[in-house]
Coordinates of C-alpha atoms in Angstrom, one line a residue:
Chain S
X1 CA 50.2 152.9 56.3
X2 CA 51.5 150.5 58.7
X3 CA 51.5 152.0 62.2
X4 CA 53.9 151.0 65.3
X5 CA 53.0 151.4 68.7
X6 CA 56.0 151.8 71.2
X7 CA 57.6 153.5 74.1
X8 CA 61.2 154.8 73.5
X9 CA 62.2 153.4 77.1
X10 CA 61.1 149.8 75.9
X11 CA 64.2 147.6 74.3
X12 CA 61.9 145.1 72.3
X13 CA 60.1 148.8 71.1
X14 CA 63.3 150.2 69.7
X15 CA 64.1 146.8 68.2
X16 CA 61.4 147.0 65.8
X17 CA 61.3 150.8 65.2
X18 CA 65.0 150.3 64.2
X19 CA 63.9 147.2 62.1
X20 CA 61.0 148.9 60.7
X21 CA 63.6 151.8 59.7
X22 CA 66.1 149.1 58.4
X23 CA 64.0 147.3 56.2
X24 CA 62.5 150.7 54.7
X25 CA 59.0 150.4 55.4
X26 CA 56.9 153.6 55.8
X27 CA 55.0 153.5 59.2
X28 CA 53.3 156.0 61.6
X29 CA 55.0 155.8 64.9
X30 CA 52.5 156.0 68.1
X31 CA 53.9 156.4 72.1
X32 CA 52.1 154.7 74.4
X33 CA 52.3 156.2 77.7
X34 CA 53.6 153.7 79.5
X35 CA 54.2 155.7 82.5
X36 CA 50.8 156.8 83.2
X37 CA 49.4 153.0 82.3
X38 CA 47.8 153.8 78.9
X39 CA 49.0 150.3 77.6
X40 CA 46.1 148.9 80.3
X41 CA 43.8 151.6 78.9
X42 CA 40.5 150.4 77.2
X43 CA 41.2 152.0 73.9
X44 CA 44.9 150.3 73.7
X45 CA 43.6 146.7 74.6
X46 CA 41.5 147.2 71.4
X47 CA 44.3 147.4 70.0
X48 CA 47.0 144.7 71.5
X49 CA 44.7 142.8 74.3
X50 CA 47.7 141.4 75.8
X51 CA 48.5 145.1 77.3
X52 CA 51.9 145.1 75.8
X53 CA 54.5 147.5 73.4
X54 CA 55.8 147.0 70.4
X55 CA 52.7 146.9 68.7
X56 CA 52.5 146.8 64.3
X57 CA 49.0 147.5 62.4
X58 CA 48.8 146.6 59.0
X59 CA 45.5 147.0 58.0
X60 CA 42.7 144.7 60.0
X61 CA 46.2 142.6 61.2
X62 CA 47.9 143.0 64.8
X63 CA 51.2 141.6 64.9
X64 CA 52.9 141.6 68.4
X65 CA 56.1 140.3 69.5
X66 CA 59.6 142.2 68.4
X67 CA 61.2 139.3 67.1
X68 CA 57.9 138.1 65.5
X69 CA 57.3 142.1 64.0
X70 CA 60.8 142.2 62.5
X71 CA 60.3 138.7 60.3
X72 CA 56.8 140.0 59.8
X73 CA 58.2 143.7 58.5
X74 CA 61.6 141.8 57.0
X75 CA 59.2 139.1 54.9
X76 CA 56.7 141.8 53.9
X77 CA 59.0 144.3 52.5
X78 CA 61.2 141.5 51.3
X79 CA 64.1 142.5 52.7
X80 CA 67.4 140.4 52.4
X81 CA 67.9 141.4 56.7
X82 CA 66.4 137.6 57.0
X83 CA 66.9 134.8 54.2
X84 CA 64.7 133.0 52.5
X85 CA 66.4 129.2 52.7
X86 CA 65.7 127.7 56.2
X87 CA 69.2 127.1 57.2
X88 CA 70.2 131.0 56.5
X89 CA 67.1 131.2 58.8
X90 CA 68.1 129.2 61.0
X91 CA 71.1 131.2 61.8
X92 CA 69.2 134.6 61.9
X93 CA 66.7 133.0 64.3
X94 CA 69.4 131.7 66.2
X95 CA 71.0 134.8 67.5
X96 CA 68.0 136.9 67.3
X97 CA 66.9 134.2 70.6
X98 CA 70.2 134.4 72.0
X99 CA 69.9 137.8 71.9
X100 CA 66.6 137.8 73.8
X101 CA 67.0 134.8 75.8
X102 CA 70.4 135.3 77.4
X103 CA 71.3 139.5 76.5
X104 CA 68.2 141.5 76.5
X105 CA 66.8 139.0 79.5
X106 CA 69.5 140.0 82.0
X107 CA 70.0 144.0 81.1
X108 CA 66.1 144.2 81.4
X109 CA 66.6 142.6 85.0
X110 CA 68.9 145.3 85.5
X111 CA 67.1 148.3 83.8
X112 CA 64.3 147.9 85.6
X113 CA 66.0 147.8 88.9
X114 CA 68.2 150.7 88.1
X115 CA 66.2 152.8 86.3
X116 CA 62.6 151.5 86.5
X117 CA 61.9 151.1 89.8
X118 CA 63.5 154.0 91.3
X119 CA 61.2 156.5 89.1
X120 CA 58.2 154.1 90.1
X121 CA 59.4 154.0 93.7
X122 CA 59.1 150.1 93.8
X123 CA 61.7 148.8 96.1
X124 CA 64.9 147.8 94.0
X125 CA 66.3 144.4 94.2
X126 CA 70.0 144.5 94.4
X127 CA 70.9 140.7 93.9
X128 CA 68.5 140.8 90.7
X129 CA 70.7 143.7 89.7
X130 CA 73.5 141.0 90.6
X131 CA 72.1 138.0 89.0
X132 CA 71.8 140.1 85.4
X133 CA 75.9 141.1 85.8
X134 CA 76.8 137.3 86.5
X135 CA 75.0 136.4 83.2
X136 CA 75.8 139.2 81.0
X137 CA 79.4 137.7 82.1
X138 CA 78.1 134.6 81.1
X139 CA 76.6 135.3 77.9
X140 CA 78.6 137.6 76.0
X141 CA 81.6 136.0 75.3
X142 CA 80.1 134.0 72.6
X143 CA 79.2 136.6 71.2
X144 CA 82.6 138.5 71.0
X145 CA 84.0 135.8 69.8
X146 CA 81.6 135.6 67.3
X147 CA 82.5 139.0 66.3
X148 CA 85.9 138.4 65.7
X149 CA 85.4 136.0 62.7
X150 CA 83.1 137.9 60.9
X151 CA 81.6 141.2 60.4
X152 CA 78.2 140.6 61.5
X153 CA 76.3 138.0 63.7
X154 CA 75.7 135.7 60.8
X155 CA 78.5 136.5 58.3
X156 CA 79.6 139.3 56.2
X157 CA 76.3 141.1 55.6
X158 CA 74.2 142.5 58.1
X159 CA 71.2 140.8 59.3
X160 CA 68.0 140.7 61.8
X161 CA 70.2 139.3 64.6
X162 CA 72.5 142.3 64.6
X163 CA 69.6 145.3 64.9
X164 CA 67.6 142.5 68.0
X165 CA 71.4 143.0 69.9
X166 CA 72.2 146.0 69.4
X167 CA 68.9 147.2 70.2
X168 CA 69.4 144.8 73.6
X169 CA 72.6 146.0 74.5
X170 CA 71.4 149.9 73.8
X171 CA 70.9 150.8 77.2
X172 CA 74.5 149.5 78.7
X173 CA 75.9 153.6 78.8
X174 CA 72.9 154.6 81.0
X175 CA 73.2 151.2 83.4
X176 CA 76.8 151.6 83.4
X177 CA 77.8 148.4 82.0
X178 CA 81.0 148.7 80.9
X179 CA 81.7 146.7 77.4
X180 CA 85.6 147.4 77.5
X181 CA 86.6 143.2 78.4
X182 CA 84.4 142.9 74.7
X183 CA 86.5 144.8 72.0
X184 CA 85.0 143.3 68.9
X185 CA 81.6 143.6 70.0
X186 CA 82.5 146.9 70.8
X187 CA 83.9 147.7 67.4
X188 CA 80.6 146.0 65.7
X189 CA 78.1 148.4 67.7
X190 CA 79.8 151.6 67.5
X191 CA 80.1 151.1 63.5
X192 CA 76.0 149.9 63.7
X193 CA 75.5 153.0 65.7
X194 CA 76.1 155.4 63.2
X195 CA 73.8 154.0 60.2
X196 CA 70.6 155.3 59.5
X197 CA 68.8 152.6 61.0
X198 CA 69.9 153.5 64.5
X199 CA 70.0 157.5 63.7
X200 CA 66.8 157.7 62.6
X201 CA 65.5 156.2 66.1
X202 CA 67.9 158.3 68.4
X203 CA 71.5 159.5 69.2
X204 CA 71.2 157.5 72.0
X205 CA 69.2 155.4 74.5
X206 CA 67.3 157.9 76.9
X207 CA 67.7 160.3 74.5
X208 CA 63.6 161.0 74.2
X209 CA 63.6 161.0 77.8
X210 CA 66.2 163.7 78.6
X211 CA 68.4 161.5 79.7
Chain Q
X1 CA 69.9 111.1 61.8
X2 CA 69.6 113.7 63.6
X3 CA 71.0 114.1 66.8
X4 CA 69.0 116.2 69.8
X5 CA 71.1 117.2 73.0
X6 CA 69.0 117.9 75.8
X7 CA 68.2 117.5 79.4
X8 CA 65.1 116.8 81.4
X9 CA 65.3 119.0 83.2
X10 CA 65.7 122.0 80.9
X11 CA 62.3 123.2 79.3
X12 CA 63.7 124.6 76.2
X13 CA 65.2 121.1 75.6
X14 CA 61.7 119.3 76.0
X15 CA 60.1 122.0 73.8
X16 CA 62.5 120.6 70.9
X17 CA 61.8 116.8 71.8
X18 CA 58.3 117.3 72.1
X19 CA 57.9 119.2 68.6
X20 CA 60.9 116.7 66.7
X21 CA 58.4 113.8 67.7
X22 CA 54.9 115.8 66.4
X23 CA 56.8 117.0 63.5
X24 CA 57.7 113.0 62.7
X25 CA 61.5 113.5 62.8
X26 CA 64.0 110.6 63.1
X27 CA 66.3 111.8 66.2
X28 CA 68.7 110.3 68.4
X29 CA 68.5 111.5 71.8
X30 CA 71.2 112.3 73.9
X31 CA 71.3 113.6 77.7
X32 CA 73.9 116.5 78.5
X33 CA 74.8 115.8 82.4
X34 CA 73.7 119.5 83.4
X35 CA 73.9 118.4 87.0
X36 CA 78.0 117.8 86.5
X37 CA 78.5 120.8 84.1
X38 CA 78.9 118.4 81.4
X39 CA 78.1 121.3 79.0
X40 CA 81.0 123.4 79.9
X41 CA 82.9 120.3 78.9
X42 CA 85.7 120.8 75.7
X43 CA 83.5 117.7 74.0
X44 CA 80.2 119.6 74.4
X45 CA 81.6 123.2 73.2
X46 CA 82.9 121.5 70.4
X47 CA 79.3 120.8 69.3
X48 CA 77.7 124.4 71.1
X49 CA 80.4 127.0 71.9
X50 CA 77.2 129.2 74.1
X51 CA 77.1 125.6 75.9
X52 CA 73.6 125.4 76.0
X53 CA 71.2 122.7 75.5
X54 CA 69.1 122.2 73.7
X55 CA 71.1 121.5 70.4
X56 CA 70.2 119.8 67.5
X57 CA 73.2 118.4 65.2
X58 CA 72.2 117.9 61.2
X59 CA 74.9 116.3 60.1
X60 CA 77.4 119.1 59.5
X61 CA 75.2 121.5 61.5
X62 CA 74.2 122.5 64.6
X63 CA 71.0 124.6 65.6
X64 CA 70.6 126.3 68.6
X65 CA 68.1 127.9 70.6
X66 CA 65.1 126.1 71.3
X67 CA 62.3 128.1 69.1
X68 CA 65.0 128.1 66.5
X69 CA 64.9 124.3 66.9
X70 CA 61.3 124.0 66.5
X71 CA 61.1 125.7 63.1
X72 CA 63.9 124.4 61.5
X73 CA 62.4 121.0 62.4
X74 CA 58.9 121.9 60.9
X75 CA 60.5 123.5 58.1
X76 CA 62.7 120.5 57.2
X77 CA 60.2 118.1 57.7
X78 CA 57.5 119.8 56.1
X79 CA 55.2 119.9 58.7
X80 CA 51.7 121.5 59.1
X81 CA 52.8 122.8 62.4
X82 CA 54.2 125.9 60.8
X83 CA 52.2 127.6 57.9
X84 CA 53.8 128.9 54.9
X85 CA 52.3 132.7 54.5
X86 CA 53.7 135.4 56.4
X87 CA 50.6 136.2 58.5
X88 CA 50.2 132.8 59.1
X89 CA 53.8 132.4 60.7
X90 CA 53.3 135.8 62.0
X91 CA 50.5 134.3 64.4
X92 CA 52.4 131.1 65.5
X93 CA 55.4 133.1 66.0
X94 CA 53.7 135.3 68.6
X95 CA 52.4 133.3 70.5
X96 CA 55.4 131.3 70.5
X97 CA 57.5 134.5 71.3
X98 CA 54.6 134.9 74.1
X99 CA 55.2 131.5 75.7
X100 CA 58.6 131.9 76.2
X101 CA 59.2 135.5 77.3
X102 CA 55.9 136.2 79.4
X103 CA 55.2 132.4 80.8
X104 CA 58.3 130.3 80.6
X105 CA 60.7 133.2 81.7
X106 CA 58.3 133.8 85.0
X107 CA 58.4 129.9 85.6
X108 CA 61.9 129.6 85.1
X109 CA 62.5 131.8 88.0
X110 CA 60.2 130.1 90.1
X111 CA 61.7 126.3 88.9
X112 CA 65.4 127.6 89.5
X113 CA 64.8 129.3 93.1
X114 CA 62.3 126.3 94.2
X115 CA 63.9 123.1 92.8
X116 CA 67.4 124.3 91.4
X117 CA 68.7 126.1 94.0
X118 CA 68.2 123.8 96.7
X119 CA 69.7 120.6 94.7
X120 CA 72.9 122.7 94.5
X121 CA 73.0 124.3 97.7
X122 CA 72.7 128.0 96.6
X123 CA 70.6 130.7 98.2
X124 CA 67.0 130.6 97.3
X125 CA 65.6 134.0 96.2
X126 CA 62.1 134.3 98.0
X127 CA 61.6 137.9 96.0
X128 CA 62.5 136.3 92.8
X129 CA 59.9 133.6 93.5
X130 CA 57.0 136.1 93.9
X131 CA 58.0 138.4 91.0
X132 CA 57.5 135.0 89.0
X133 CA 54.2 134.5 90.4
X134 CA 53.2 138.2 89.7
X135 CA 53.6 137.9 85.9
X136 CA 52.1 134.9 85.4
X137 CA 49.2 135.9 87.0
X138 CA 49.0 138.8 84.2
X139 CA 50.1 136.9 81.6
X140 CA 48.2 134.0 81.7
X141 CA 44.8 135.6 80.9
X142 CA 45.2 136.4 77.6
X143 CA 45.9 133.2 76.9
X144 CA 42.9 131.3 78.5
X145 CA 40.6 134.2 77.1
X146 CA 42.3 133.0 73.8
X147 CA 41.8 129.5 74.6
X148 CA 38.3 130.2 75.2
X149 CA 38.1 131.5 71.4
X150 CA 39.7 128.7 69.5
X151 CA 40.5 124.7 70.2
X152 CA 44.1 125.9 69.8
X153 CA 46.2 128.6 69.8
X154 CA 46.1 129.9 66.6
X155 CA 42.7 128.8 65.5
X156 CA 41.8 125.1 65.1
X157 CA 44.6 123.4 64.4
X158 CA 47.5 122.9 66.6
X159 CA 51.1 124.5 66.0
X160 CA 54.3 125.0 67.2
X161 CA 53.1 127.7 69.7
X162 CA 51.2 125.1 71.5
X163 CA 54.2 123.3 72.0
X164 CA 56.1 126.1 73.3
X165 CA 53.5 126.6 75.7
X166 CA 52.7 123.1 76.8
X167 CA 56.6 123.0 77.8
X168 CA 56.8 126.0 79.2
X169 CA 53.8 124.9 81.6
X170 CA 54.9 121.6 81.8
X171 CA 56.8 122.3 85.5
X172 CA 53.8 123.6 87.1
X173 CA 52.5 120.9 89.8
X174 CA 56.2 120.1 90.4
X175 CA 56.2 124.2 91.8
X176 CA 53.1 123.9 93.1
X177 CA 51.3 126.5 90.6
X178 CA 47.8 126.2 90.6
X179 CA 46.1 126.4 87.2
X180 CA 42.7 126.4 88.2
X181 CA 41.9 130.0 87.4
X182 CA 42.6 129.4 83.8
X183 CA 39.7 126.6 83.0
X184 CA 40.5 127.0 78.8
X185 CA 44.0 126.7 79.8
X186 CA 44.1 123.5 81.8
X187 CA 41.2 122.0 79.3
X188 CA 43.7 122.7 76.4
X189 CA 46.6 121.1 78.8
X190 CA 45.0 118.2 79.2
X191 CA 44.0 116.9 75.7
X192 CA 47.7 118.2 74.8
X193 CA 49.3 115.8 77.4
X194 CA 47.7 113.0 76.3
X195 CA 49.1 113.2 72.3
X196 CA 51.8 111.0 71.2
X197 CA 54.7 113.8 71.3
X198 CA 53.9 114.4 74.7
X199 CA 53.6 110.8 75.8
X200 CA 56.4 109.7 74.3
X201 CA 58.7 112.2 76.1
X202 CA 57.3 111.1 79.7
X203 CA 54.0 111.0 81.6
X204 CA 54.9 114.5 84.0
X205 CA 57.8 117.0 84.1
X206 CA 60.7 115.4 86.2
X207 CA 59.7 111.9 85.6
X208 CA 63.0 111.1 84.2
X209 CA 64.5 112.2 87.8
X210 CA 62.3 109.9 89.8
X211 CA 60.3 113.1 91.1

C-alpha cells in the first residue's frame, strides 16, 4: 500500500492527502513530527533525504513534491483530475503553479509569522506578514474572475488545480484573511469544502491541532 | 511561430527561453518593459490577464507559468528532456518543483531586496535578505550530494529540472552568493553554461542590462 508521510499543519501535506483521497487511492497516512524535528531525524532522511513533508512510498519509489505527488497519484490511478492531451495539461499545470507560486507562497509568509513563529518563539516579522497581504491582493483577482466563468479552475469539471488552491487558501479562517471582496471564489470553496475529498482530511484547517 | 514574452530580468522567463532553445523550438522573442509596468498594460492583459511574464502564445493559446512553459514545450516538440513514464516525469518534476520552491524562491528574495528594490527606490528588507540566505544554505545540499551521484539531475542525461535550476541560480554572482561550498553544484554549473541554450540567451545573468 502506498504510504504518505505529512504533518496536518503543512499546506503542500494536505494538498496531497486531499489528492490522494480525491483520486481514490488507498494509502497509509504517517505524521511526522514536525514540531519536535523528526523530519531531520536519521530514520526519516532514509526516507526523503531532503528533510521535507509531503512524502509518497510506493514500493522501492520516493516521490516528493505536492504538485509532483498529485500527477504522480492522478497518472497512477488514472484519474480524469489531470488530462491526458498536453494542452488540457497545460491548463491543469498552469493553475496548480499559480496556485503555489503566487497563493500558497504569500499565506505561507503569513502562517508562519502568525502562527509558526509565535509557538516556536522566533521573532515575527510584521512587514513579511505585510508583504504576503499586498500580494494575496495582487494575486487573487485573477482568480475570482476566473471563477465567475466557469465552475472550476479549468472548466466545468473539477480538476488538480482546484484541490492545490483550495488546499492553499485552507488556512485563511485561522490567519484571518477575510475572502469577502472574492465572492465567486468564495462560492467555489465552500461547495469544495463539503465533498469527500476535503471531509475525509478534516472539518477544518487546525482541526488536528485543536485549533 | 511561437511567440515567448519575457524579461531579463525575470528568472522564470529565462527558464522558458533557455529550455524553448534546448528543446529546438522556433520562437519569437519579445521583451515586456517590466521596468515601466508594461505588463499591467490593456495590450499585455489581453494576452495574460495574471500579467505575468513569462508567457508563451501558440497561436490561439497562451501558456502561463514558467514550469508549465517548459513542459508544454518538451511535450510539443517531442523532446528527450521530459520522459514519457510516470516515474520518469515523477523524477524530473521534483526536482523541478525543488528548484523553484526551495532555491529560486530564497534567491528571489535576495535578488528583489538587493538589486530590485534599490532600482525603484523602495525599502530594502535586510531580514528578508538573511532569511533567503538561511534556506539556501539548507537546501542546496541535497542537491550537490545529488550532483555528486549522477552527471545530471536525474541520472545521466540532462532534463528540464536542470534547466529550472541553472535559472534559478543563474543570479548568484550578481548577489554576491558564493557557491563554493557546493563543488558538484558549481562543476555541474559550469558545463551547463557553456551549452547552446544557455549561450544563446547571454554569457551571465543581467548581461542584457549592461550589468
Amino acid at each position: 500500500m502506498l504510504k504518505l508521510y505529512i504533518h496536518p499543519f503543512s499546506v503542500p501535506a494536505l494538498t496531497t492527502e486531499m489528492t490522494a483521497h480525491a483520486v481514490g487511492a488507498k494509502f497509509e497516512r504517517i505524521i511526522v513530527d514536525l514540531q519536535n524535528g523528526e523530519q531531520r531525524s536519521e530514520s526519516y532522511q532514509a526516507i526523503n533525504p531532503k528533510g521535507k513533508v509531503p512524502a509518497l512510498v510506493d514500493g522501492d519509489h520516493v516521490i516528493c513534491e505536492s504538485l509532483t505527488i498529485q500527477r504522480y497519484l492522478a497518472r497512477k490511478l488514472g484519474s480524469d483530475l489531470f488530462p491526458e492531451d498536453i494542452l488540457g495539461q497545460a491548463r491543469v499545470e498552469e493553475w496548480m503553479d499559480y496556485a503555489v507560486q503566487h497563493v500558497r507562497a504569500p499565506m505561507s509568509r503569513i502562517q508562519f509569522n502568525k502562527i509558526v513563529a509565535p509557538m516556536l518563539g522566533q521573532p515575527v516579522d510584521e512587514n513579511s506578514i505585510k508583504v504576503g497581504e499586498h500580494l494575496l491582493a495582487q494575486n487573487l483577482p485573477p482568480i475570482d474572475k476566473q471563477l465567475s466563468q466557469s465552475e472550476f479552475l479549468t472548466g466545468n469539471t473539477l480538476s488538480l488545480a482546484d484541490i492545490t488552491l483550495l488546499a492553499a487558501l485552507d488556512p485563511v479562517e485561522l490567519l484571518q484573511f477575510d475572502l469577502k471582496e472574492f465572492p465567486y471564489l468564495t462560492r467555489w470553496r465552500q461547495a469544495l469544502r463539503e465533498r469527500d475529498f476535503y471531509q475525509n482530511v478534516h472539518t477544518h484547517f487546525g482541526a488536528e491541532l485543536g485549533l
